[in-house]
Amino acid sequence: MTAAPPPEPLATRIGTVGILGGTGDQGRGLALRLAAAGVPVVIGSRVADRAAQAAGEVSVAAAGLDPRATPVTGLGNLDCARRAGLVVVAVPWSGHAATLAPLAEALAGKVVVDCVNPLGFDAQGAFALDVPEGSAALQAASLLPGSTIVAAFHHVSSVLLNDVTEASFDSDVMVLGDDRAATDRVQDLAALIPGMRGVYAGRLRNSRQVEALTANLISTNRRYKAHAGVRITDV
Ligand SMILES: NC(=O)c1ccc[n+]([C@@H]2O[C@H](COP(=O)([O-])OP(=O)(O)OC[C@H]3O[C@@H](n4cnc5c(N)ncnc54)[C@H](OP(=O)(O)O)[C@@H]3O)[C@@H](O)[C@H]2O)c1
């Protein structure tokens, strides 16, 4: 009897991850950690040269974290959306709709992970903005009817993601969506980052309060000079 082939590593099963706006703090941090875990990552930007430069820098940092890291590629946002099988949206809320609308065709049939927090800031700190569709993730669902939207990574600090002296994260990621296979895949993605865990947290219609909770965490960070995340207990 021949032995069963070894299971495909999780990072390979996840496939290529694209990050729209991946030149920013959050996108770079996610790219760094995922590349260090062996996931092929494409950083997207409005300017392809900027993506290429960020990709080079992140590749070096990822190799420093783990010599088995995969090299990161940089492309314009459209080519990033075309190349990747799973795409993370990491642009500011002010650019969310304008970024996604022209990518509907390129993102059709793909899982799109939205980590965008629609927040405003005033003298009292951060506060949640009203979004006509209900949330950033619901806006993505309305702009990308052919894609499967998952909301996740809202509460993960980019400072910690980019801190190469932090080998592990004490943090859960709330994962929301209407498609079980897609939320399972994003939970698997989160689990590739050491110390991080993806926890299913409901349907997309409940993404508004998860995005808004970031305003509370920013207040916590300011008071305690911290980079607060969330832990879900008893799961
Ligand atoms: N920072 C965090 O700790 C954190 C944590 C959780 C979630 N998030 C969410 O992640 C998203 C990105 O955060 P960030 O701090 O990385 O933001 P950021 O650095 O301000 O922006 C990310 C990238 O988006 C692109 N961009 C900027 N303005 C844009 C616009 N008007 N339209 C399209 N693209 C634009 C830029 O890339 P190019 O110029 O190269 O195109 C920029 O490098 C936000 O929605 C935020 O709520 C952030």
PDB file of C-alpha atoms and ligand atoms in Angstrom:
ATOM      1  CA  MET A   1       0.000   0.000   0.000  1.00  0.00           C
ATOM      2  CA  THR A   2       1.397   3.415  -0.933  1.00  0.00           C
ATOM      3  CA  ALA A   3       1.422   6.127   1.730  1.00  0.00           C
ATOM      4  CA  ALA A   4      -0.975   9.075   1.285  1.00  0.00           C
ATOM      5  CA  PRO A   5       0.792  12.195  -0.044  1.00  0.00           C
ATOM      6  CA  PRO A   6       1.622  14.737   2.677  1.00  0.00           C
ATOM      7  CA  PRO A   7      -1.060  17.444   3.083  1.00  0.00           C
ATOM      8  CA  GLU A   8      -0.463  20.646   1.154  1.00  0.00           C
ATOM      9  CA  PRO A   9       0.943  23.351   3.491  1.00  0.00           C
ATOM     10  CA  LEU A  10      -1.696  25.881   4.564  1.00  0.00           C
ATOM     11  CA  ALA A  11       0.257  28.816   3.095  1.00  0.00           C
ATOM     12  CA  THR A  12       0.210  27.114  -0.321  1.00  0.00           C
ATOM     13  CA  ARG A  13      -3.502  26.292  -0.076  1.00  0.00           C
ATOM     14  CA  ILE A  14      -4.299  29.951   0.677  1.00  0.00           C
ATOM     15  CA  GLY A  15      -2.820  30.943  -2.696  1.00  0.00           C
ATOM     16  CA  THR A  16      -1.626  34.392  -3.761  1.00  0.00           C
ATOM     17  CA  VAL A  17      -2.848  37.226  -1.548  1.00  0.00           C
ATOM     18  CA  GLY A  18      -3.155  40.700  -3.053  1.00  0.00           C
ATOM     19  CA  ILE A  19      -3.254  43.803  -0.862  1.00  0.00           C
ATOM     20  CA  LEU A  20      -4.852  46.930  -2.366  1.00  0.00           C
ATOM     21  CA  GLY A  21      -3.181  49.956  -0.814  1.00  0.00           C
ATOM     22  CA  GLY A  22      -0.444  47.604   0.383  1.00  0.00           C
ATOM     23  CA  THR A  23       2.110  50.436   0.431  1.00  0.00           C
ATOM     24  CA  GLY A  24       0.481  51.802   3.620  1.00  0.00           C
ATOM     25  CA  ASP A  25       1.103  50.828   7.225  1.00  0.00           C
ATOM     26  CA  GLN A  26      -1.598  48.184   7.499  1.00  0.00           C
ATOM     27  CA  GLY A  27      -1.001  46.634   4.090  1.00  0.00           C
ATOM     28  CA  ARG A  28       2.762  46.494   4.553  1.00  0.00           C
ATOM     29  CA  GLY A  29       2.358  44.908   7.963  1.00  0.00           C
ATOM     30  CA  LEU A  30       0.007  42.217   6.686  1.00  0.00           C
ATOM     31  CA  ALA A  31       2.265  41.624   3.665  1.00  0.00           C
ATOM     32  CA  LEU A  32       5.274  41.253   5.945  1.00  0.00           C
ATOM     33  CA  ARG A  33       3.647  38.707   8.261  1.00  0.00           C
ATOM     34  CA  LEU A  34       2.025  36.692   5.476  1.00  0.00           C
ATOM     35  CA  ALA A  35       5.204  36.590   3.376  1.00  0.00           C
ATOM     36  CA  ALA A  36       7.146  35.484   6.469  1.00  0.00           C
ATOM     37  CA  ALA A  37       4.589  32.656   6.812  1.00  0.00           C
ATOM     38  CA  GLY A  38       5.274  31.552   3.226  1.00  0.00           C
ATOM     39  CA  VAL A  39       2.242  33.097   1.503  1.00  0.00           C
ATOM     40  CA  PRO A  40       2.856  34.599  -1.973  1.00  0.00           C
ATOM     41  CA  VAL A  41       1.875  38.280  -1.590  1.00  0.00           C
ATOM     42  CA  VAL A  42       1.290  41.016  -4.166  1.00  0.00           C
ATOM     43  CA  ILE A  43       1.282  44.592  -2.898  1.00  0.00           C
ATOM     44  CA  GLY A  44      -1.007  46.888  -4.881  1.00  0.00           C
ATOM     45  CA  SER A  45      -0.789  50.664  -5.252  1.00  0.00           C
ATOM     46  CA  ARG A  46      -2.244  53.444  -7.370  1.00  0.00           C
ATOM     47  CA  VAL A  47       1.339  53.798  -8.646  1.00  0.00           C
ATOM     48  CA  ALA A  48       3.030  50.557  -9.702  1.00  0.00           C
ATOM     49  CA  ASP A  49       6.541  51.877  -8.971  1.00  0.00           C
ATOM     50  CA  ARG A  50       5.529  52.639  -5.392  1.00  0.00           C
ATOM     51  CA  ALA A  51       4.244  49.078  -5.019  1.00  0.00           C
ATOM     52  CA  ALA A  52       7.474  47.660  -6.417  1.00  0.00           C
ATOM     53  CA  GLN A  53       9.544  49.679  -3.975  1.00  0.00           C
ATOM     54  CA  ALA A  54       7.391  48.661  -1.001  1.00  0.00           C
ATOM     55  CA  ALA A  55       7.519  45.026  -2.145  1.00  0.00           C
ATOM     56  CA  GLY A  56      11.319  45.099  -2.203  1.00  0.00           C
ATOM     57  CA  GLU A  57      11.478  46.548   1.310  1.00  0.00           C
ATOM     58  CA  VAL A  58       8.896  44.122   2.695  1.00  0.00           C
ATOM     59  CA  SER A  59      10.669  41.158   1.074  1.00  0.00           C
ATOM     60  CA  VAL A  60      13.897  42.057   2.886  1.00  0.00           C
ATOM     61  CA  ALA A  61      12.095  42.478   6.219  1.00  0.00           C
ATOM     62  CA  ALA A  62      10.177  39.196   5.777  1.00  0.00           C
ATOM     63  CA  ALA A  63      13.375  37.278   5.013  1.00  0.00           C
ATOM     64  CA  GLY A  64      14.804  38.740   8.230  1.00  0.00           C
ATOM     65  CA  LEU A  65      11.815  37.383  10.154  1.00  0.00           C
ATOM     66  CA  ASP A  66      11.943  33.955   8.520  1.00  0.00           C
ATOM     67  CA  PRO A  67      14.498  32.741   5.961  1.00  0.00           C
ATOM     68  CA  ARG A  68      11.735  30.625   4.332  1.00  0.00           C
ATOM     69  CA  ALA A  69       9.709  33.780   3.546  1.00  0.00           C
ATOM     70  CA  THR A  70       8.300  34.146   0.048  1.00  0.00           C
ATOM     71  CA  PRO A  71       9.388  37.219  -1.979  1.00  0.00           C
ATOM     72  CA  VAL A  72       6.722  39.950  -2.260  1.00  0.00           C
ATOM     73  CA  THR A  73       5.726  41.426  -5.638  1.00  0.00           C
ATOM     74  CA  GLY A  74       4.459  44.969  -6.285  1.00  0.00           C
ATOM     75  CA  LEU A  75       1.930  45.948  -8.969  1.00  0.00           C
ATOM     76  CA  GLY A  76      -0.716  48.559  -9.704  1.00  0.00           C
ATOM     77  CA  ASN A  77      -3.996  47.887  -7.900  1.00  0.00           C
ATOM     78  CA  LEU A  78      -5.712  46.526 -11.053  1.00  0.00           C
ATOM     79  CA  ASP A  79      -2.936  44.036 -11.821  1.00  0.00           C
ATOM     80  CA  CYS A  80      -2.779  43.132  -8.132  1.00  0.00           C
ATOM     81  CA  ALA A  81      -6.520  42.347  -8.190  1.00  0.00           C
ATOM     82  CA  ARG A  82      -6.094  40.269 -11.353  1.00  0.00           C
ATOM     83  CA  ARG A  83      -3.069  38.324 -10.087  1.00  0.00           C
ATOM     84  CA  ALA A  84      -4.317  37.374  -6.604  1.00  0.00           C
ATOM     85  CA  GLY A  85      -6.905  34.762  -5.637  1.00  0.00           C
ATOM     86  CA  LEU A  86      -7.739  36.494  -2.363  1.00  0.00           C
ATOM     87  CA  VAL A  87      -7.528  40.266  -2.048  1.00  0.00           C
ATOM     88  CA  VAL A  88      -7.286  42.415   1.087  1.00  0.00           C
ATOM     89  CA  VAL A  89      -8.585  46.012   0.906  1.00  0.00           C
ATOM     90  CA  ALA A  90      -6.225  48.217   2.950  1.00  0.00           C
ATOM     91  CA  VAL A  91      -6.931  51.730   1.660  1.00  0.00           C
ATOM     92  CA  PRO A  92      -8.256  54.613   3.770  1.00  0.00           C
ATOM     93  CA  TRP A  93     -12.048  54.883   4.035  1.00  0.00           C
ATOM     94  CA  SER A  94     -11.909  58.073   1.955  1.00  0.00           C
ATOM     95  CA  GLY A  95     -10.609  56.039  -1.010  1.00  0.00           C
ATOM     96  CA  HIS A  96     -12.637  52.856  -0.460  1.00  0.00           C
ATOM     97  CA  ALA A  97     -15.434  53.228  -3.019  1.00  0.00           C
ATOM     98  CA  ALA A  98     -13.224  54.832  -5.673  1.00  0.00           C
ATOM     99  CA  THR A  99     -10.679  52.019  -5.329  1.00  0.00           C
ATOM    100  CA  LEU A 100     -13.162  49.138  -5.501  1.00  0.00           C
ATOM    101  CA  ALA A 101     -15.670  50.301  -8.128  1.00  0.00           C
ATOM    102  CA  PRO A 102     -13.296  49.950 -11.125  1.00  0.00           C
ATOM    103  CA  LEU A 103     -12.057  46.557  -9.884  1.00  0.00           C
ATOM    104  CA  ALA A 104     -15.426  44.765  -9.909  1.00  0.00           C
ATOM    105  CA  GLU A 105     -14.579  42.657 -12.949  1.00  0.00           C
ATOM    106  CA  ALA A 106     -11.028  41.825 -11.829  1.00  0.00           C
ATOM    107  CA  LEU A 107     -12.295  40.801  -8.381  1.00  0.00           C
ATOM    108  CA  ALA A 108     -15.270  38.723  -9.568  1.00  0.00           C
ATOM    109  CA  GLY A 109     -15.208  35.166  -8.259  1.00  0.00           C
ATOM    110  CA  LYS A 110     -12.634  36.075  -5.587  1.00  0.00           C
ATOM    111  CA  VAL A 111     -12.674  36.485  -1.832  1.00  0.00           C
ATOM    112  CA  VAL A 112     -12.227  40.145  -0.886  1.00  0.00           C
ATOM    113  CA  VAL A 113     -11.197  40.819   2.711  1.00  0.00           C
ATOM    114  CA  ASP A 114     -12.142  44.284   3.926  1.00  0.00           C
ATOM    115  CA  CYS A 115     -10.295  45.680   6.969  1.00  0.00           C
ATOM    116  CA  VAL A 116     -11.346  49.292   6.416  1.00  0.00           C
ATOM    117  CA  ASN A 117     -12.623  51.262   9.407  1.00  0.00           C
ATOM    118  CA  PRO A 118     -14.834  54.247   8.466  1.00  0.00           C
ATOM    119  CA  LEU A 119     -13.731  56.621  11.222  1.00  0.00           C
ATOM    120  CA  GLY A 120     -13.641  60.340  11.771  1.00  0.00           C
ATOM    121  CA  PHE A 121     -11.352  62.206  14.143  1.00  0.00           C
ATOM    122  CA  ASP A 122     -11.979  65.403  16.090  1.00  0.00           C
ATOM    123  CA  ALA A 123     -10.766  67.028  19.305  1.00  0.00           C
ATOM    124  CA  GLN A 124     -12.373  64.203  21.310  1.00  0.00           C
ATOM    125  CA  GLY A 125     -10.624  61.477  19.346  1.00  0.00           C
ATOM    126  CA  ALA A 126     -11.907  58.819  16.935  1.00  0.00           C
ATOM    127  CA  PHE A 127     -15.577  58.170  16.191  1.00  0.00           C
ATOM    128  CA  ALA A 128     -17.488  55.885  13.821  1.00  0.00           C
ATOM    129  CA  LEU A 129     -18.857  57.449  10.657  1.00  0.00           C
ATOM    130  CA  ASP A 130     -22.311  56.694   9.259  1.00  0.00           C
ATOM    131  CA  VAL A 131     -22.046  54.691   6.043  1.00  0.00           C
ATOM    132  CA  PRO A 132     -25.107  54.656   3.752  1.00  0.00           C
ATOM    133  CA  GLU A 133     -24.663  50.929   2.958  1.00  0.00           C
ATOM    134  CA  GLY A 134     -24.259  50.123   6.695  1.00  0.00           C
ATOM    135  CA  SER A 135     -20.503  49.497   6.810  1.00  0.00           C
ATOM    136  CA  ALA A 136     -17.375  49.519   4.663  1.00  0.00           C
ATOM    137  CA  ALA A 137     -17.721  45.765   4.124  1.00  0.00           C
ATOM    138  CA  LEU A 138     -21.359  46.153   3.043  1.00  0.00           C
ATOM    139  CA  GLN A 139     -20.314  48.929   0.677  1.00  0.00           C
ATOM    140  CA  ALA A 140     -17.740  46.517  -0.789  1.00  0.00           C
ATOM    141  CA  ALA A 141     -20.477  43.902  -1.205  1.00  0.00           C
ATOM    142  CA  SER A 142     -22.645  46.386  -3.084  1.00  0.00           C
ATOM    143  CA  LEU A 143     -19.774  47.547  -5.341  1.00  0.00           C
ATOM    144  CA  LEU A 144     -18.441  44.019  -5.994  1.00  0.00           C
ATOM    145  CA  PRO A 145     -21.523  41.860  -6.634  1.00  0.00           C
ATOM    146  CA  GLY A 146     -19.439  39.057  -8.151  1.00  0.00           C
ATOM    147  CA  SER A 147     -17.046  38.781  -5.176  1.00  0.00           C
ATOM    148  CA  THR A 148     -17.380  37.139  -1.785  1.00  0.00           C
ATOM    149  CA  ILE A 149     -16.754  39.757   0.890  1.00  0.00           C
ATOM    150  CA  VAL A 150     -15.258  38.917   4.258  1.00  0.00           C
ATOM    151  CA  ALA A 151     -14.644  41.532   6.971  1.00  0.00           C
ATOM    152  CA  ALA A 152     -11.506  40.941   9.091  1.00  0.00           C
ATOM    153  CA  PHE A 153      -8.264  42.417  10.504  1.00  0.00           C
ATOM    154  CA  HIS A 154      -9.914  45.663  11.728  1.00  0.00           C
ATOM    155  CA  HIS A 155      -8.319  45.537  15.175  1.00  0.00           C
ATOM    156  CA  VAL A 156      -4.793  44.439  14.284  1.00  0.00           C
ATOM    157  CA  SER A 157      -2.278  47.196  15.012  1.00  0.00           C
ATOM    158  CA  SER A 158      -0.043  48.075  12.069  1.00  0.00           C
ATOM    159  CA  VAL A 159       2.632  49.170  14.553  1.00  0.00           C
ATOM    160  CA  LEU A 160       2.848  45.648  15.943  1.00  0.00           C
ATOM    161  CA  LEU A 161       2.579  44.046  12.494  1.00  0.00           C
ATOM    162  CA  ASN A 162       5.559  46.077  11.301  1.00  0.00           C
ATOM    163  CA  ASP A 163       7.630  45.627  14.462  1.00  0.00           C
ATOM    164  CA  VAL A 164      10.102  42.928  13.474  1.00  0.00           C
ATOM    165  CA  THR A 165      11.121  42.495  17.120  1.00  0.00           C
ATOM    166  CA  GLU A 166       7.601  41.111  17.789  1.00  0.00           C
ATOM    167  CA  ALA A 167       7.711  37.442  16.811  1.00  0.00           C
ATOM    168  CA  SER A 168       4.167  36.678  17.970  1.00  0.00           C
ATOM    169  CA  PHE A 169       0.792  38.429  18.428  1.00  0.00           C
ATOM    170  CA  ASP A 170      -1.514  38.131  21.379  1.00  0.00           C
ATOM    171  CA  SER A 171      -4.583  38.869  19.307  1.00  0.00           C
ATOM    172  CA  ASP A 172      -7.785  37.499  17.815  1.00  0.00           C
ATOM    173  CA  VAL A 173      -9.194  38.591  14.483  1.00  0.00           C
ATOM    174  CA  MET A 174     -12.973  38.852  14.221  1.00  0.00           C
ATOM    175  CA  VAL A 175     -13.981  37.334  10.856  1.00  0.00           C
ATOM    176  CA  LEU A 176     -17.414  38.117   9.400  1.00  0.00           C
ATOM    177  CA  GLY A 177     -19.110  37.012   6.228  1.00  0.00           C
ATOM    178  CA  ASP A 178     -22.016  35.207   4.650  1.00  0.00           C
ATOM    179  CA  ASP A 179     -20.057  32.375   3.023  1.00  0.00           C
ATOM    180  CA  ARG A 180     -18.712  29.663   5.313  1.00  0.00           C
ATOM    181  CA  ALA A 181     -15.910  28.521   2.983  1.00  0.00           C
ATOM    182  CA  ALA A 182     -14.696  32.116   2.621  1.00  0.00           C
ATOM    183  CA  THR A 183     -14.734  32.905   6.352  1.00  0.00           C
ATOM    184  CA  ASP A 184     -12.974  29.574   7.048  1.00  0.00           C
ATOM    185  CA  ARG A 185     -10.291  30.530   4.514  1.00  0.00           C
ATOM    186  CA  VAL A 186      -9.755  33.922   6.132  1.00  0.00           C
ATOM    187  CA  GLN A 187      -9.603  32.316   9.591  1.00  0.00           C
ATOM    188  CA  ASP A 188      -6.872  30.047   8.149  1.00  0.00           C
ATOM    189  CA  LEU A 189      -5.100  33.131   6.794  1.00  0.00           C
ATOM    190  CA  ALA A 190      -5.104  34.803  10.224  1.00  0.00           C
ATOM    191  CA  ALA A 191      -3.835  31.601  11.835  1.00  0.00           C
ATOM    192  CA  LEU A 192      -0.708  31.721   9.659  1.00  0.00           C
ATOM    193  CA  ILE A 193       0.492  34.716  11.690  1.00  0.00           C
ATOM    194  CA  PRO A 194       2.066  33.430  14.918  1.00  0.00           C
ATOM    195  CA  GLY A 195      -0.151  34.067  17.971  1.00  0.00           C
ATOM    196  CA  MET A 196      -3.056  35.316  15.871  1.00  0.00           C
ATOM    197  CA  ARG A 197      -6.378  33.502  15.673  1.00  0.00           C
ATOM    198  CA  GLY A 198      -9.353  34.093  13.389  1.00  0.00           C
ATOM    199  CA  VAL A 199     -12.701  33.806  15.186  1.00  0.00           C
ATOM    200  CA  TYR A 200     -15.979  33.760  13.272  1.00  0.00           C
ATOM    201  CA  ALA A 201     -18.014  36.750  14.464  1.00  0.00           C
ATOM    202  CA  GLY A 202     -21.177  36.718  12.390  1.00  0.00           C
ATOM    203  CA  ARG A 203     -22.741  37.751   9.127  1.00  0.00           C
ATOM    204  CA  LEU A 204     -21.646  40.750   7.089  1.00  0.00           C
ATOM    205  CA  ARG A 205     -24.692  42.710   8.262  1.00  0.00           C
ATOM    206  CA  ASN A 206     -23.008  42.819  11.670  1.00  0.00           C
ATOM    207  CA  SER A 207     -19.738  44.295  10.358  1.00  0.00           C
ATOM    208  CA  ARG A 208     -20.714  47.882  11.249  1.00  0.00           C
ATOM    209  CA  GLN A 209     -20.109  47.507  14.975  1.00  0.00           C
ATOM    210  CA  VAL A 210     -16.851  45.591  14.422  1.00  0.00           C
ATOM    211  CA  GLU A 211     -15.529  48.449  12.270  1.00  0.00           C
ATOM    212  CA  ALA A 212     -16.826  51.005  14.812  1.00  0.00           C
ATOM    213  CA  LEU A 213     -15.170  49.163  17.738  1.00  0.00           C
ATOM    214  CA  THR A 214     -11.839  50.374  16.351  1.00  0.00           C
ATOM    215  CA  ALA A 215     -12.732  53.872  17.593  1.00  0.00           C
ATOM    216  CA  ASN A 216     -12.940  52.440  21.128  1.00  0.00           C
ATOM    217  CA  LEU A 217      -9.579  50.709  20.743  1.00  0.00           C
ATOM    218  CA  ILE A 218      -7.987  53.940  19.516  1.00  0.00           C
ATOM    219  CA  SER A 219      -9.285  55.640  22.688  1.00  0.00           C
ATOM    220  CA  THR A 220      -7.779  52.813  24.754  1.00  0.00           C
ATOM    221  CA  ASN A 221      -4.476  53.195  22.918  1.00  0.00           C
ATOM    222  CA  ARG A 222      -4.371  56.922  23.615  1.00  0.00           C
ATOM    223  CA  ARG A 223      -5.141  56.544  27.322  1.00  0.00           C
ATOM    224  CA  TYR A 224      -2.747  53.650  27.973  1.00  0.00           C
ATOM    225  CA  LYS A 225      -0.107  54.353  25.288  1.00  0.00           C
ATOM    226  CA  ALA A 226      -0.808  50.861  23.942  1.00  0.00           C
ATOM    227  CA  HIS A 227      -1.567  48.969  20.729  1.00  0.00           C
ATOM    228  CA  ALA A 228      -4.688  47.233  21.983  1.00  0.00           C
ATOM    229  CA  GLY A 229      -6.249  44.284  20.170  1.00  0.00           C
ATOM    230  CA  VAL A 230      -9.103  41.928  21.028  1.00  0.00           C
ATOM    231  CA  ARG A 231      -9.318  38.467  22.570  1.00  0.00           C
ATOM    232  CA  ILE A 232     -12.589  36.504  22.436  1.00  0.00           C
ATOM    233  CA  THR A 233     -12.887  34.331  25.544  1.00  0.00           C
ATOM    234  CA  ASP A 234     -14.306  30.800  25.931  1.00  0.00           C
ATOM    235  CA  VAL A 235     -13.850  29.889  22.248  1.00  0.00           C
TER     236      VAL A 235
HETATM  237  N1  LIG B   1      -3.115  51.379  10.474  1.00  0.00           N
HETATM  238  C1  LIG B   1      -3.686  50.484  11.275  1.00  0.00           C
HETATM  239  O1  LIG B   1      -3.189  50.181  12.382  1.00  0.00           O
HETATM  240  C2  LIG B   1      -4.969  49.807  10.846  1.00  0.00           C
HETATM  241  C3  LIG B   1      -5.462  48.742  11.598  1.00  0.00           C
HETATM  242  C4  LIG B   1      -6.614  48.089  11.174  1.00  0.00           C
HETATM  243  C5  LIG B   1      -7.267  48.511  10.027  1.00  0.00           C
HETATM  244  N2  LIG B   1      -6.782  49.559   9.330  1.00  0.00           N
HETATM  245  C6  LIG B   1      -7.484  50.002   8.130  1.00  0.00           C
HETATM  246  O2  LIG B   1      -6.643  49.717   7.033  1.00  0.00           O
HETATM  247  C7  LIG B   1      -6.782  50.722   6.041  1.00  0.00           C
HETATM  248  C8  LIG B   1      -5.403  51.229   5.686  1.00  0.00           C
HETATM  249  O3  LIG B   1      -4.809  51.826   6.804  1.00  0.00           O
HETATM  250  P1  LIG B   1      -3.361  52.487   6.691  1.00  0.00           P
HETATM  251  O4  LIG B   1      -3.041  53.030   8.015  1.00  0.00           O
HETATM  252  O5  LIG B   1      -2.430  51.511   6.043  1.00  0.00           O
HETATM  253  O6  LIG B   1      -3.680  53.671   5.657  1.00  0.00           O
HETATM  254  P2  LIG B   1      -2.714  54.593   4.828  1.00  0.00           P
HETATM  255  O7  LIG B   1      -1.299  54.258   5.114  1.00  0.00           O
HETATM  256  O8  LIG B   1      -3.179  56.007   5.017  1.00  0.00           O
HETATM  257  O9  LIG B   1      -3.099  54.210   3.321  1.00  0.00           O
HETATM  258  C9  LIG B   1      -2.825  52.954   2.766  1.00  0.00           C
HETATM  259  C10 LIG B   1      -2.524  53.131   1.287  1.00  0.00           C
HETATM  260  O10 LIG B   1      -3.725  53.447   0.582  1.00  0.00           O
HETATM  261  C11 LIG B   1      -3.409  54.214  -0.557  1.00  0.00           C
HETATM  262  N3  LIG B   1      -4.275  55.401  -0.559  1.00  0.00           N
HETATM  263  C12 LIG B   1      -4.167  56.525   0.184  1.00  0.00           C
HETATM  264  N4  LIG B   1      -5.175  57.380  -0.094  1.00  0.00           N
HETATM  265  C13 LIG B   1      -5.935  56.750  -1.034  1.00  0.00           C
HETATM  266  C14 LIG B   1      -7.114  57.119  -1.720  1.00  0.00           C
HETATM  267  N5  LIG B   1      -7.738  58.280  -1.512  1.00  0.00           N
HETATM  268  N6  LIG B   1      -7.611  56.239  -2.626  1.00  0.00           N
HETATM  269  C15 LIG B   1      -7.000  55.062  -2.859  1.00  0.00           C
HETATM  270  N7  LIG B   1      -5.874  54.657  -2.239  1.00  0.00           N
HETATM  271  C16 LIG B   1      -5.358  55.499  -1.329  1.00  0.00           C
HETATM  272  C17 LIG B   1      -1.945  54.625  -0.447  1.00  0.00           C
HETATM  273  O11 LIG B   1      -1.232  53.790  -1.344  1.00  0.00           O
HETATM  274  P3  LIG B   1      -0.763  54.297  -2.790  1.00  0.00           P
HETATM  275  O12 LIG B   1      -0.536  55.792  -2.691  1.00  0.00           O
HETATM  276  O13 LIG B   1       0.500  53.548  -2.978  1.00  0.00           O
HETATM  277  O14 LIG B   1      -1.853  53.913  -3.715  1.00  0.00           O
HETATM  278  C18 LIG B   1      -1.570  54.261   0.968  1.00  0.00           C
HETATM  279  O15 LIG B   1      -0.221  53.849   1.088  1.00  0.00           O
HETATM  280  C19 LIG B   1      -7.671  51.826   6.631  1.00  0.00           C
HETATM  281  O16 LIG B   1      -8.939  51.761   6.051  1.00  0.00           O
HETATM  282  C20 LIG B   1      -7.733  51.509   8.107  1.00  0.00           C
HETATM  283  O17 LIG B   1      -8.993  51.818   8.682  1.00  0.00           O
HETATM  284  C21 LIG B   1      -5.637  50.210   9.700  1.00  0.00           C
END
